[in-house]
Coordinates of C-alpha atoms and ligand atoms in Angstrom, one line a residue:
X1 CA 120.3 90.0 87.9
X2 CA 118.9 86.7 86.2
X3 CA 121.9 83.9 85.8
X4 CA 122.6 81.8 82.2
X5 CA 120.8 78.4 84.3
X6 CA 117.5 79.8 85.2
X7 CA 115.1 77.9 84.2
X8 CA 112.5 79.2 81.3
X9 CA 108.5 80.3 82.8
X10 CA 105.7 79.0 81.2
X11 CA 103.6 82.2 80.6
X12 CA 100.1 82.5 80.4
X13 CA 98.8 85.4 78.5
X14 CA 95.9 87.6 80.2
X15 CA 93.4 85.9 77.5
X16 CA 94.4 82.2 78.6
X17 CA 93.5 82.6 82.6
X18 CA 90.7 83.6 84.7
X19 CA 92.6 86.1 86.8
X20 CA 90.8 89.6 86.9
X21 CA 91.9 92.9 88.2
X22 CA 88.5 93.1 89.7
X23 CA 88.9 90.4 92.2
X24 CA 92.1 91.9 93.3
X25 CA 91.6 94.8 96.3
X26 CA 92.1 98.3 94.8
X27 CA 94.8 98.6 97.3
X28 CA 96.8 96.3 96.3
X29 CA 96.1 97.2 92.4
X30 CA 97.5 100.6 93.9
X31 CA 100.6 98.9 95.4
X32 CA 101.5 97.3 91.7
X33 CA 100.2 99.8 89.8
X34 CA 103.0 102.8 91.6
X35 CA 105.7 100.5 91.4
X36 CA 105.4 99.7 87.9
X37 CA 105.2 103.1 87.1
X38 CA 108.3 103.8 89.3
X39 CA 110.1 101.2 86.8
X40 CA 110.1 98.1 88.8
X41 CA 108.8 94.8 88.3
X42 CA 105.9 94.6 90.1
X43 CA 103.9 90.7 90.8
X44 CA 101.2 89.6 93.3
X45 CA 102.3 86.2 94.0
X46 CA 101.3 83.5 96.3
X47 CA 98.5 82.5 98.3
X48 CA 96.0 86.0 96.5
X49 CA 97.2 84.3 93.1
X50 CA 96.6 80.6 94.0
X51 CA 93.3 81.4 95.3
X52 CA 92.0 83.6 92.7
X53 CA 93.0 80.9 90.0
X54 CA 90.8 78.2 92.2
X55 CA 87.8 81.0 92.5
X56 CA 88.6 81.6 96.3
X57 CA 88.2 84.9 97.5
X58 CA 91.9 85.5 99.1
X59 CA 92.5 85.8 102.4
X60 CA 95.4 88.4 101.8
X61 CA 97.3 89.9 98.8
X62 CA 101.1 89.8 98.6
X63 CA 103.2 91.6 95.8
X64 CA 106.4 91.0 94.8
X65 CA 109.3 93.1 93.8
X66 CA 113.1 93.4 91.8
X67 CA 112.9 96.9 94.3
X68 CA 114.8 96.8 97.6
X69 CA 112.7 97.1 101.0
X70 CA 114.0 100.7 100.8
X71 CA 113.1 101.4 97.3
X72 CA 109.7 100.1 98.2
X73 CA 109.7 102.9 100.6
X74 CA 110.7 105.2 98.9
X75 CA 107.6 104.9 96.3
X76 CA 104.9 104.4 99.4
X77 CA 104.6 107.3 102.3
X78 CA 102.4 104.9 104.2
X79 CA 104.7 102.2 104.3
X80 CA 107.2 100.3 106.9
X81 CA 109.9 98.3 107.1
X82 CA 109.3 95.0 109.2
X83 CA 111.4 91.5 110.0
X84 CA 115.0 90.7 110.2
X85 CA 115.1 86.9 109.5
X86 CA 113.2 88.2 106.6
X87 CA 112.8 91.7 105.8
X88 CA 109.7 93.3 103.9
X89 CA 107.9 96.0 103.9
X90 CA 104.5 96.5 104.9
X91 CA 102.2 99.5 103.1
X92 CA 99.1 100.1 104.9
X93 CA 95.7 101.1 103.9
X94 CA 94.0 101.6 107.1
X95 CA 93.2 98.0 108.1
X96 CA 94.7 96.6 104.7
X97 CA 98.2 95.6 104.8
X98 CA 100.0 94.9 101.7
X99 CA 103.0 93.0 101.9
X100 CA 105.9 93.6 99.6
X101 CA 109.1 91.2 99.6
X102 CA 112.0 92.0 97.2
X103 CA 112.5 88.8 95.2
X104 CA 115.0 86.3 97.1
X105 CA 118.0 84.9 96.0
X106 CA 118.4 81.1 96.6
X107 CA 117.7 80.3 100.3
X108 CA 121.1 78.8 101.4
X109 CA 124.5 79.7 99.3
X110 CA 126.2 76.4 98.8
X111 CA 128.9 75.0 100.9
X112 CA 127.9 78.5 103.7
X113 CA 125.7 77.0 106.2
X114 CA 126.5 77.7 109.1
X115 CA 127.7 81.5 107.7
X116 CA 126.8 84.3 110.0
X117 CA 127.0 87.0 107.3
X118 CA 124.2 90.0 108.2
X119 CA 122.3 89.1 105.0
X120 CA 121.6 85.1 105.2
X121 CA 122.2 83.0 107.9
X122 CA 121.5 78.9 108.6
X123 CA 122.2 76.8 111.3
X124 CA 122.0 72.9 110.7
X125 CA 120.2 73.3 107.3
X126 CA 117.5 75.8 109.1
X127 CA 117.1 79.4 107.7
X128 CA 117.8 81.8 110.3
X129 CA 117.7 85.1 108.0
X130 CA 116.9 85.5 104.6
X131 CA 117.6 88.5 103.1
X132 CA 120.0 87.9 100.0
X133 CA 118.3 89.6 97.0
X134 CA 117.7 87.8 93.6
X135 CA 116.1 87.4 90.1
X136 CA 112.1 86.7 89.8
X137 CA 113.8 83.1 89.3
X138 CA 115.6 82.7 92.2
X139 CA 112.3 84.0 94.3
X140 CA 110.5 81.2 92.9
X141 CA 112.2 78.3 93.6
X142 CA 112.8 79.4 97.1
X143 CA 109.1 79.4 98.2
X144 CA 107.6 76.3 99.7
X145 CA 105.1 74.7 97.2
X146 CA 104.8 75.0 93.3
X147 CA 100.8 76.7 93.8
X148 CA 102.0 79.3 96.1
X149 CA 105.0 79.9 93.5
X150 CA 102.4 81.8 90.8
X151 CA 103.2 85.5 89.7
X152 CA 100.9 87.8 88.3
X153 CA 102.4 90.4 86.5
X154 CA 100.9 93.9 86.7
X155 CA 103.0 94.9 83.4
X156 CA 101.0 92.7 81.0
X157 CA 98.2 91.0 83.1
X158 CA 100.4 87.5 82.1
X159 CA 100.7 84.7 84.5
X160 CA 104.1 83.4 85.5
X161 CA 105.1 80.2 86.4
X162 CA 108.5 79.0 87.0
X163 CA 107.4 75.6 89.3
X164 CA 104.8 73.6 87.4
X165 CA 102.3 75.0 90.1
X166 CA 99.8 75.4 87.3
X167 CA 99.9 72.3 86.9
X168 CA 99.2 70.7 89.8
X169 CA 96.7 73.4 91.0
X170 CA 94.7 71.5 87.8
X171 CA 95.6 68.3 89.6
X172 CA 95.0 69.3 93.5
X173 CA 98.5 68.8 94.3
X174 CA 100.6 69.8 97.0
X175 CA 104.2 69.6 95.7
X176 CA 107.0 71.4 97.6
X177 CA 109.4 72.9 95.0
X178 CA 112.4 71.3 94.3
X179 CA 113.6 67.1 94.6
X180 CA 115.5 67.0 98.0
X181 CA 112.3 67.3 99.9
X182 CA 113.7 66.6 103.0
X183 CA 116.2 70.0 102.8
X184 CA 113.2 72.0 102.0
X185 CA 111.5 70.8 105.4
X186 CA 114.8 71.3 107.2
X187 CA 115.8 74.4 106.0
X188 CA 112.3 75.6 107.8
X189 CA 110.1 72.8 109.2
X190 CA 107.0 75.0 109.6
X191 CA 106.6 74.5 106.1
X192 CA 105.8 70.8 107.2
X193 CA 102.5 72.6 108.9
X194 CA 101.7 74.7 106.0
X195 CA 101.6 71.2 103.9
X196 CA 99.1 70.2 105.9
X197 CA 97.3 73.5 106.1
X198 CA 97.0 74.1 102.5
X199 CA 96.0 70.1 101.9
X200 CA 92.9 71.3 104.3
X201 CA 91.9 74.5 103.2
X202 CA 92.4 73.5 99.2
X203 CA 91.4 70.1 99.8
X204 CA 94.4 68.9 97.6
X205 CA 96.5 66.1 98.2
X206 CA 100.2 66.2 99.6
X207 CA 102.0 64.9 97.0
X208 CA 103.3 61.3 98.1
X209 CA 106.8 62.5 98.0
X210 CA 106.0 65.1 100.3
X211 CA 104.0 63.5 102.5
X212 CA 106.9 60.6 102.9
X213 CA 109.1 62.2 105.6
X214 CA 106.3 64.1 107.4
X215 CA 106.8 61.6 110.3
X216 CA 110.0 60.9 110.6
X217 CA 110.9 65.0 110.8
X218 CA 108.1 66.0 113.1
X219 CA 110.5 66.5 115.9
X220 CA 112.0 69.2 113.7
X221 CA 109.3 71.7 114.9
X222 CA 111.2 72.1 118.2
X223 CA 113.7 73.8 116.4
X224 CA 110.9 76.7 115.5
X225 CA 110.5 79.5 118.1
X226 CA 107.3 78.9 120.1
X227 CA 105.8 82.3 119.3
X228 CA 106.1 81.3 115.7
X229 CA 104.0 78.2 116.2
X230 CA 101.5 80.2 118.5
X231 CA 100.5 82.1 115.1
X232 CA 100.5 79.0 113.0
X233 CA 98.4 76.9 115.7
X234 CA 95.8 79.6 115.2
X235 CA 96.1 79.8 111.2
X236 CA 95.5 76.3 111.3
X237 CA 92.3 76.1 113.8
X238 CA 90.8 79.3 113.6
X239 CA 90.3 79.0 109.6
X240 CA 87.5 76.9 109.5
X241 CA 88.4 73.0 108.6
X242 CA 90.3 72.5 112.5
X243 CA 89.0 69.6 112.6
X244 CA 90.2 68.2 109.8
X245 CA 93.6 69.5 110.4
X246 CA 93.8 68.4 113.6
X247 CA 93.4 64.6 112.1
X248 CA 96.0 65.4 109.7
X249 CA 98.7 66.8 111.7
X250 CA 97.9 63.1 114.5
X251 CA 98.3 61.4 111.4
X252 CA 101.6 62.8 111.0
X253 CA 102.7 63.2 114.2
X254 CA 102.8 67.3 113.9
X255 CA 100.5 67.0 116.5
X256 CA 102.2 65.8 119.6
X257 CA 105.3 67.9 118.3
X258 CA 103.1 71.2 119.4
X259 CA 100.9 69.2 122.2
X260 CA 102.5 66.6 123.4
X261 CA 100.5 65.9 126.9
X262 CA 97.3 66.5 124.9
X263 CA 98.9 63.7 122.3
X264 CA 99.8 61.5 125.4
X265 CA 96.4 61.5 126.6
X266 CA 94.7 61.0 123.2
X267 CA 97.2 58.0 122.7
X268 CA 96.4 56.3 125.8
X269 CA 92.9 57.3 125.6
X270 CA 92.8 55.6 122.2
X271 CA 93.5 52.0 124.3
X272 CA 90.8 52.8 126.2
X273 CA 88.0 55.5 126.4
X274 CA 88.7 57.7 123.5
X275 CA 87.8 60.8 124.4
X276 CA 85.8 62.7 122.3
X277 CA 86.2 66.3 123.4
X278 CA 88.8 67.8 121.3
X279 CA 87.4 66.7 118.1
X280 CA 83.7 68.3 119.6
X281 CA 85.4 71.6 119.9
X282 CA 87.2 71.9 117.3
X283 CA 84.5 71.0 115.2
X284 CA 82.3 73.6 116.9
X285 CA 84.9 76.1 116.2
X286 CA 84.9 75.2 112.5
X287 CA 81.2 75.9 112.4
X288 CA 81.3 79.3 114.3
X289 CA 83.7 80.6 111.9
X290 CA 81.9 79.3 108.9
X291 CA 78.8 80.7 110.5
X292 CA 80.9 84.1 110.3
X293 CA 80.8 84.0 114.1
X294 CA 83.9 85.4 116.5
X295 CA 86.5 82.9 117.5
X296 CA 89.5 83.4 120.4
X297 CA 92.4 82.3 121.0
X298 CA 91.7 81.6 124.6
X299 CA 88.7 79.5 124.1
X300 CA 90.9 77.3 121.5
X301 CA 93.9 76.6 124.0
X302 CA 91.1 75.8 126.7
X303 CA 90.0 73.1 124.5
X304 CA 93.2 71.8 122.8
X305 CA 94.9 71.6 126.5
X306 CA 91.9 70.4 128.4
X307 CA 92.5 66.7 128.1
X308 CA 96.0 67.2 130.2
X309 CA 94.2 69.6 132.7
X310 CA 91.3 67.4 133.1
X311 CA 93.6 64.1 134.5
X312 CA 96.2 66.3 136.2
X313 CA 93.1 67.3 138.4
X314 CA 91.4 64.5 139.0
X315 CA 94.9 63.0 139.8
X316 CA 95.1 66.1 142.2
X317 CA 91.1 65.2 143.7
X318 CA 92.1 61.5 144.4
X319 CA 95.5 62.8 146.3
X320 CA 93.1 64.6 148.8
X321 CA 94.0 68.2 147.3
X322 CA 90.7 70.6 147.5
X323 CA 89.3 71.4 144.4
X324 CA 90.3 74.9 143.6
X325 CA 93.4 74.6 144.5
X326 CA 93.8 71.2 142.3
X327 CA 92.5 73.0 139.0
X328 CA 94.5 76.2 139.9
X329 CA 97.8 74.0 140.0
X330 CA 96.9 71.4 137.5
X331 CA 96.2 74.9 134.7
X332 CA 99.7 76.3 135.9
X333 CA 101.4 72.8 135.2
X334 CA 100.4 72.2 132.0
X335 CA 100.1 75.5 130.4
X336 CA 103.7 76.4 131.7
X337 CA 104.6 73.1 130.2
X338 CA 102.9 73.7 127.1
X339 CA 104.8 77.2 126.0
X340 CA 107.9 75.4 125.6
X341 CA 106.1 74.2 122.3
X342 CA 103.8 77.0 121.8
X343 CA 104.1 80.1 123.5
X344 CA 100.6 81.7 124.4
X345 CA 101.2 85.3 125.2
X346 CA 99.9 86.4 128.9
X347 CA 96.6 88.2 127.2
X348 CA 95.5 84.8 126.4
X349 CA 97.1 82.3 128.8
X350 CA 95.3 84.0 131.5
X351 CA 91.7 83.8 130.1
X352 CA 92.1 80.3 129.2
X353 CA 93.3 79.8 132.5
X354 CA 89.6 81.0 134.0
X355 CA 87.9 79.3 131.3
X356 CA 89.2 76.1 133.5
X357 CA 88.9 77.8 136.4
X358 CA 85.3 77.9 136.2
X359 CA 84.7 74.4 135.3
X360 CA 84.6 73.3 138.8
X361 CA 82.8 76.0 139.8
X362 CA 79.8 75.6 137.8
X363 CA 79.1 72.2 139.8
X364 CA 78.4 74.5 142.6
X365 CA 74.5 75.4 142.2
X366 CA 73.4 76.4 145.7
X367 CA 73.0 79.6 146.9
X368 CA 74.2 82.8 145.4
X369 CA 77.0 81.2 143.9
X370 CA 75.4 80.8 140.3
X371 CA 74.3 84.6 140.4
X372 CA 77.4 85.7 141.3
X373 CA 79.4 83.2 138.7
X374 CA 77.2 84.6 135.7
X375 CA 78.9 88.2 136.7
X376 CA 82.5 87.0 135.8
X377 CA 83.6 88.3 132.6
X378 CA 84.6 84.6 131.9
X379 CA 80.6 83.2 132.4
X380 CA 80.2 83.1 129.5
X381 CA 83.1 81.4 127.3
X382 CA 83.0 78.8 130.7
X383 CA 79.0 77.8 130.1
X384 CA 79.9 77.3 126.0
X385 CA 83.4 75.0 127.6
X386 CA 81.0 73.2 129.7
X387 CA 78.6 72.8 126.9
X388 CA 80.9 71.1 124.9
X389 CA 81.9 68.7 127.6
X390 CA 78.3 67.8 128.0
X391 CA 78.5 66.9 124.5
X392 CA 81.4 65.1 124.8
X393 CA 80.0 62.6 127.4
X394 CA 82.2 64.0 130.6
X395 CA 79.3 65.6 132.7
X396 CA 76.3 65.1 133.1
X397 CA 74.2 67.1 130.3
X398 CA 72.0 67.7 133.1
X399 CA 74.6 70.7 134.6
X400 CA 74.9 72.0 131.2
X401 CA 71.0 72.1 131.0
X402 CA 70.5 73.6 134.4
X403 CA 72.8 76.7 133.3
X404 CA 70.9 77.2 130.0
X405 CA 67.4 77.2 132.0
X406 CA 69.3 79.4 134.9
X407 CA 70.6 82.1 132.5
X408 CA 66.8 82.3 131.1
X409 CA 64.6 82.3 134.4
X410 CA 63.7 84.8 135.7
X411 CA 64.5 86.2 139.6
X412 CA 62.2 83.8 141.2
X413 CA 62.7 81.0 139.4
X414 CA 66.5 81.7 139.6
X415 CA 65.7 81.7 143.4
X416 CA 64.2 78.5 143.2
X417 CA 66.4 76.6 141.5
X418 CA 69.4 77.4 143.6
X419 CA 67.5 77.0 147.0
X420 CA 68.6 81.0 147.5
X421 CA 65.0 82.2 148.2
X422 CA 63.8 79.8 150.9
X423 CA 62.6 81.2 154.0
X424 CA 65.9 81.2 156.1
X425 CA 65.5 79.6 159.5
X426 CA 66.5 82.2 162.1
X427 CA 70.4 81.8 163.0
X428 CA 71.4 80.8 165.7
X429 CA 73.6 83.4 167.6
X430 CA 77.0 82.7 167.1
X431 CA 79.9 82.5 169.7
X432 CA 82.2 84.9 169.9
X433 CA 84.9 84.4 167.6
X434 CA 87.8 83.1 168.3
X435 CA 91.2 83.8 167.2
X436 CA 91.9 83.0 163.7
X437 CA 88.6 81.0 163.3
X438 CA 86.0 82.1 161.1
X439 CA 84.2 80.9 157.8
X440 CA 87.4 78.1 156.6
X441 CA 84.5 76.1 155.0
X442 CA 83.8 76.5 151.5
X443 CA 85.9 77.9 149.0
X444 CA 87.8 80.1 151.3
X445 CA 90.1 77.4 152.3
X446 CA 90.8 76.3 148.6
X447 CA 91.5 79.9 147.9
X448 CA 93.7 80.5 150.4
X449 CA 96.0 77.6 149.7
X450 CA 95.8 78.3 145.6
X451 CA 97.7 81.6 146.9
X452 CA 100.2 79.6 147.9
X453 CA 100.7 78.2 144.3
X454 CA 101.6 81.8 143.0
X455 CA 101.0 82.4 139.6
X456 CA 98.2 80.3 139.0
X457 CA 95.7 81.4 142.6
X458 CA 94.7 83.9 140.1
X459 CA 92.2 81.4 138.8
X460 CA 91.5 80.4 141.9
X461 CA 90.5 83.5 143.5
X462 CA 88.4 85.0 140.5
Ligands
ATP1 P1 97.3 82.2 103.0 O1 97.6 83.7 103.1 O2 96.1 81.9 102.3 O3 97.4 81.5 104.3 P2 99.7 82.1 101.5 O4 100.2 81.1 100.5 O5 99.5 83.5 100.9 O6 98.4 81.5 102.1 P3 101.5 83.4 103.3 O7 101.9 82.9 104.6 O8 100.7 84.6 103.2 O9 100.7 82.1 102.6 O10 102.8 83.5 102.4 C1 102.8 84.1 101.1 C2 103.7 83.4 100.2 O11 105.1 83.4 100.7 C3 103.4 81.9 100.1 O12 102.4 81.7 99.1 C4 104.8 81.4 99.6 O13 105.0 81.6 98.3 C5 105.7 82.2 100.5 N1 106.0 81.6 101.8 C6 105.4 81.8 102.9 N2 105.9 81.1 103.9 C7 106.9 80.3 103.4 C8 107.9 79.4 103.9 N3 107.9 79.0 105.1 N4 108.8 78.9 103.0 C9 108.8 79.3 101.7 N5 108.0 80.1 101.2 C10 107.0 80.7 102.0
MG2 MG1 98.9 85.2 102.0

């Protein structure tokens, strides 16, 4: 399959490199070792390779192939076919998935963008489908970076390098593969958030080249499907160096490309007060997952959209809108806003949604309001959100302190602190009621009118 101009690997022998079959999971070992013996080439490649090379324990282990995605199924019972801009198949080992991708023929043919053949197709420069098959070659120099372009192969243990990624994985350097830099981002300008992924996780350095045009393309991104960038937004905050990241992709302007009101209000805020509560959270993120602790989704988008909500409803407050109807429309404008950029499925959006929900409600200490709130499934992730605004300087630490000591107290103290236990003076008998009167004070009236609002009296009415 190989063409006369490929160019020639540098291979390292099993004796010259540190990669060992016993970092490698068993099932994957499997994957390589069947189709070897089935007589096909057989490689893991990227990101299990790369990280094994730097003493990482890999997140994941891909193989790669010369066998087509129905070859590969042929050899594997327990296997699947998945994607059609960019077909694979996936062989499963209870919760281990091991992908295999048939090696890829150069990404656009030249002279056929714009081709709608079944196999590959592009639209200005951008990869729409992928699935042209190729030499071990052609594979290489169609992934994004030279250290994620590293084969090992199962036949002889060898390493394979057809990028000069060995190189600059000595050097801690991220170097996209190939010289028209620009085409590489264009042809599929998530790789521009991978660049800045990898430069945080490995703690390399884009290479200057690389790092050029990462401004001046940013706007590419709204090219990408919004689900896509749901699942890259959470591989790049929920691994553990958000924070950093986060600083990166403002740097770059990635950032207001996937929030831009949270990037407007940083920016302005920057003139002014800068506001410190992103950063706070997704620094406390970063330390629950190093801390091995559980992270979600819904908690992340509470905090990477809150800036927007936060203004939207104190806007609302000035105008003379009630309180729970202001956070209930102030949530549905922004995070219907936001999934033009980022599309946060239902299962989440509604959760973060009560995360904000709550905010206001917390304020509210009297009576058996606080007993009540600590019985919504969404107490808890709500006290940790107001925690971190404490932190962040935008309430008074006093609430947040006043929860902690509530959620510990016991029944009488609860009763204290929330004036619930004093001796009730006897009521006075009420008047009949009249027509349509009854208890409007409150919340009731907020909640009513949030039902008005549709989607978002959800939140309101918890
Ligand atoms: P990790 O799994 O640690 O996040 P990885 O490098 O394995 O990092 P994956 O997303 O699992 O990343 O992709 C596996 C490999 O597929 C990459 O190493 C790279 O070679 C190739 N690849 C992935 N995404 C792209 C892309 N957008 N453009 C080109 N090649 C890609
Ligand atoms: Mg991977």
């Amino acid at each position: 399959m190989s063409s006369p101009a490929e160019p020639e690997p540098l291979i390292v022998p099993r004796s010259d490199h540190n990669v060992s079959r016993s970092n490698i999971s068993q099932n994957a070992l499997k994957v390589l070792y069947r189709l070897r013996d089935a007589g096909h080439a057989a490689y893991l490649v990227g990101g299990g390779v790369r990280d094994l090379l730097l003493g990482h324990e890999p997140k994941d282990f891909d193989v790669a192939t010369d066998a087509t995605p129905e070859e590969v199924r042929q050899v594997f019972r327990n296997c699947r076919l998945i994607g059609r801009r960019f077909r694979l198949a996936h062989v499963f080992f209870g919760p281990e998935i091991i992908e295999v991708a048939t090696f890829r023929a150069s990404a656009i043919p030249a002279g056929q963008d714009g081709t709608d053949a079944d196999a590959v197709r592009t639209e200005n420069g951008m990869i729409l489908r992928d699935n042209v098959y190729g030499s071990i070659a052609e594979d290489a120099l169609r992934r994004d970076f030279t250290v994620n372009a590293l084969y090992y192969n199962i036949a002889d243990f060898s390493l394979v390098d057809y990028a000069g990624g060995l190189a600059d994985l000595r050097e801690g350097r991220l170097r996209l593969i190939g010289d028209d830099v620009e085409a590489r981002y264009r042809e599929d300008p998530v790789r521009m958030l991978r660049a800045v992924r990898f430069a945080c996780k490995l703690g390399f350095m884009i290479d200057p080249a690389c790092e050029a045009p990462l401004s001046a393309l940013a706007a590419l991104l709204a090219e990408v499907p919004a689900a896509r960038l749901f699942e890259e937004v959470l591989k790049l905050f929920h691994a553990g160096y958000g924070l950093h990241a986060f600083e990166k992709l403002r740097r770059y302007g990635l950032f207001g490309q996937l929030f831009p009101a949270t990037d407007a209000c940083l920016e302005r805020q920057e003139q002014e007060f800068p506001s410190v509560f992103v950063s706070r959270g997704l620094d406390n993120t970063d330390r629950r997952v190093l801390d091995g602790k559980s992270v979600v989704p819904p908690f992340l988008f509470a905090v990477l959209l809150w800036e927007p909500v936060r203004l939207r409803y104190q806007e609302l407050l000035d105008g003379g809108t009630a309180w729970a109807d202001a956070m209930a429309l102030a949530s549905h404008e922004v995070a219907s806003e936001q999934q033009r950029q980022v599309a946060i499925p239902k299962r989440f959006g509604m959760p973060m949604r009560e995360i904000w929900s709550l905010q206001p409600r917390l304020e509210r200490r009297q009576g058996r309001r606080p007993i009540a709130l600590m019985g919504h499934p969404r107490f808890r992730a709500a006290y940790d959100f107001l925690l971190l605004r404490a932190e962040a300087g935008e309430v008074d630490p006093e609430l947040a302190e006043w929860w902690t000591k509530f959620q510990d107290a016991n029944a009488a103290d609860r009763a204290k602190m929330t004036g619930a236990g004093k001796k009730r003076r006897p009521r006075r008998r009420r008047k009949p009621k009249s027509a349509g009167g009854g208890d409007s004070g409150g919340d009731g009236g907020a909640e009513g009118a949030a039902v008005m609002h549709g989607r978002a009296a959800g939140d309101a009415d918890d």
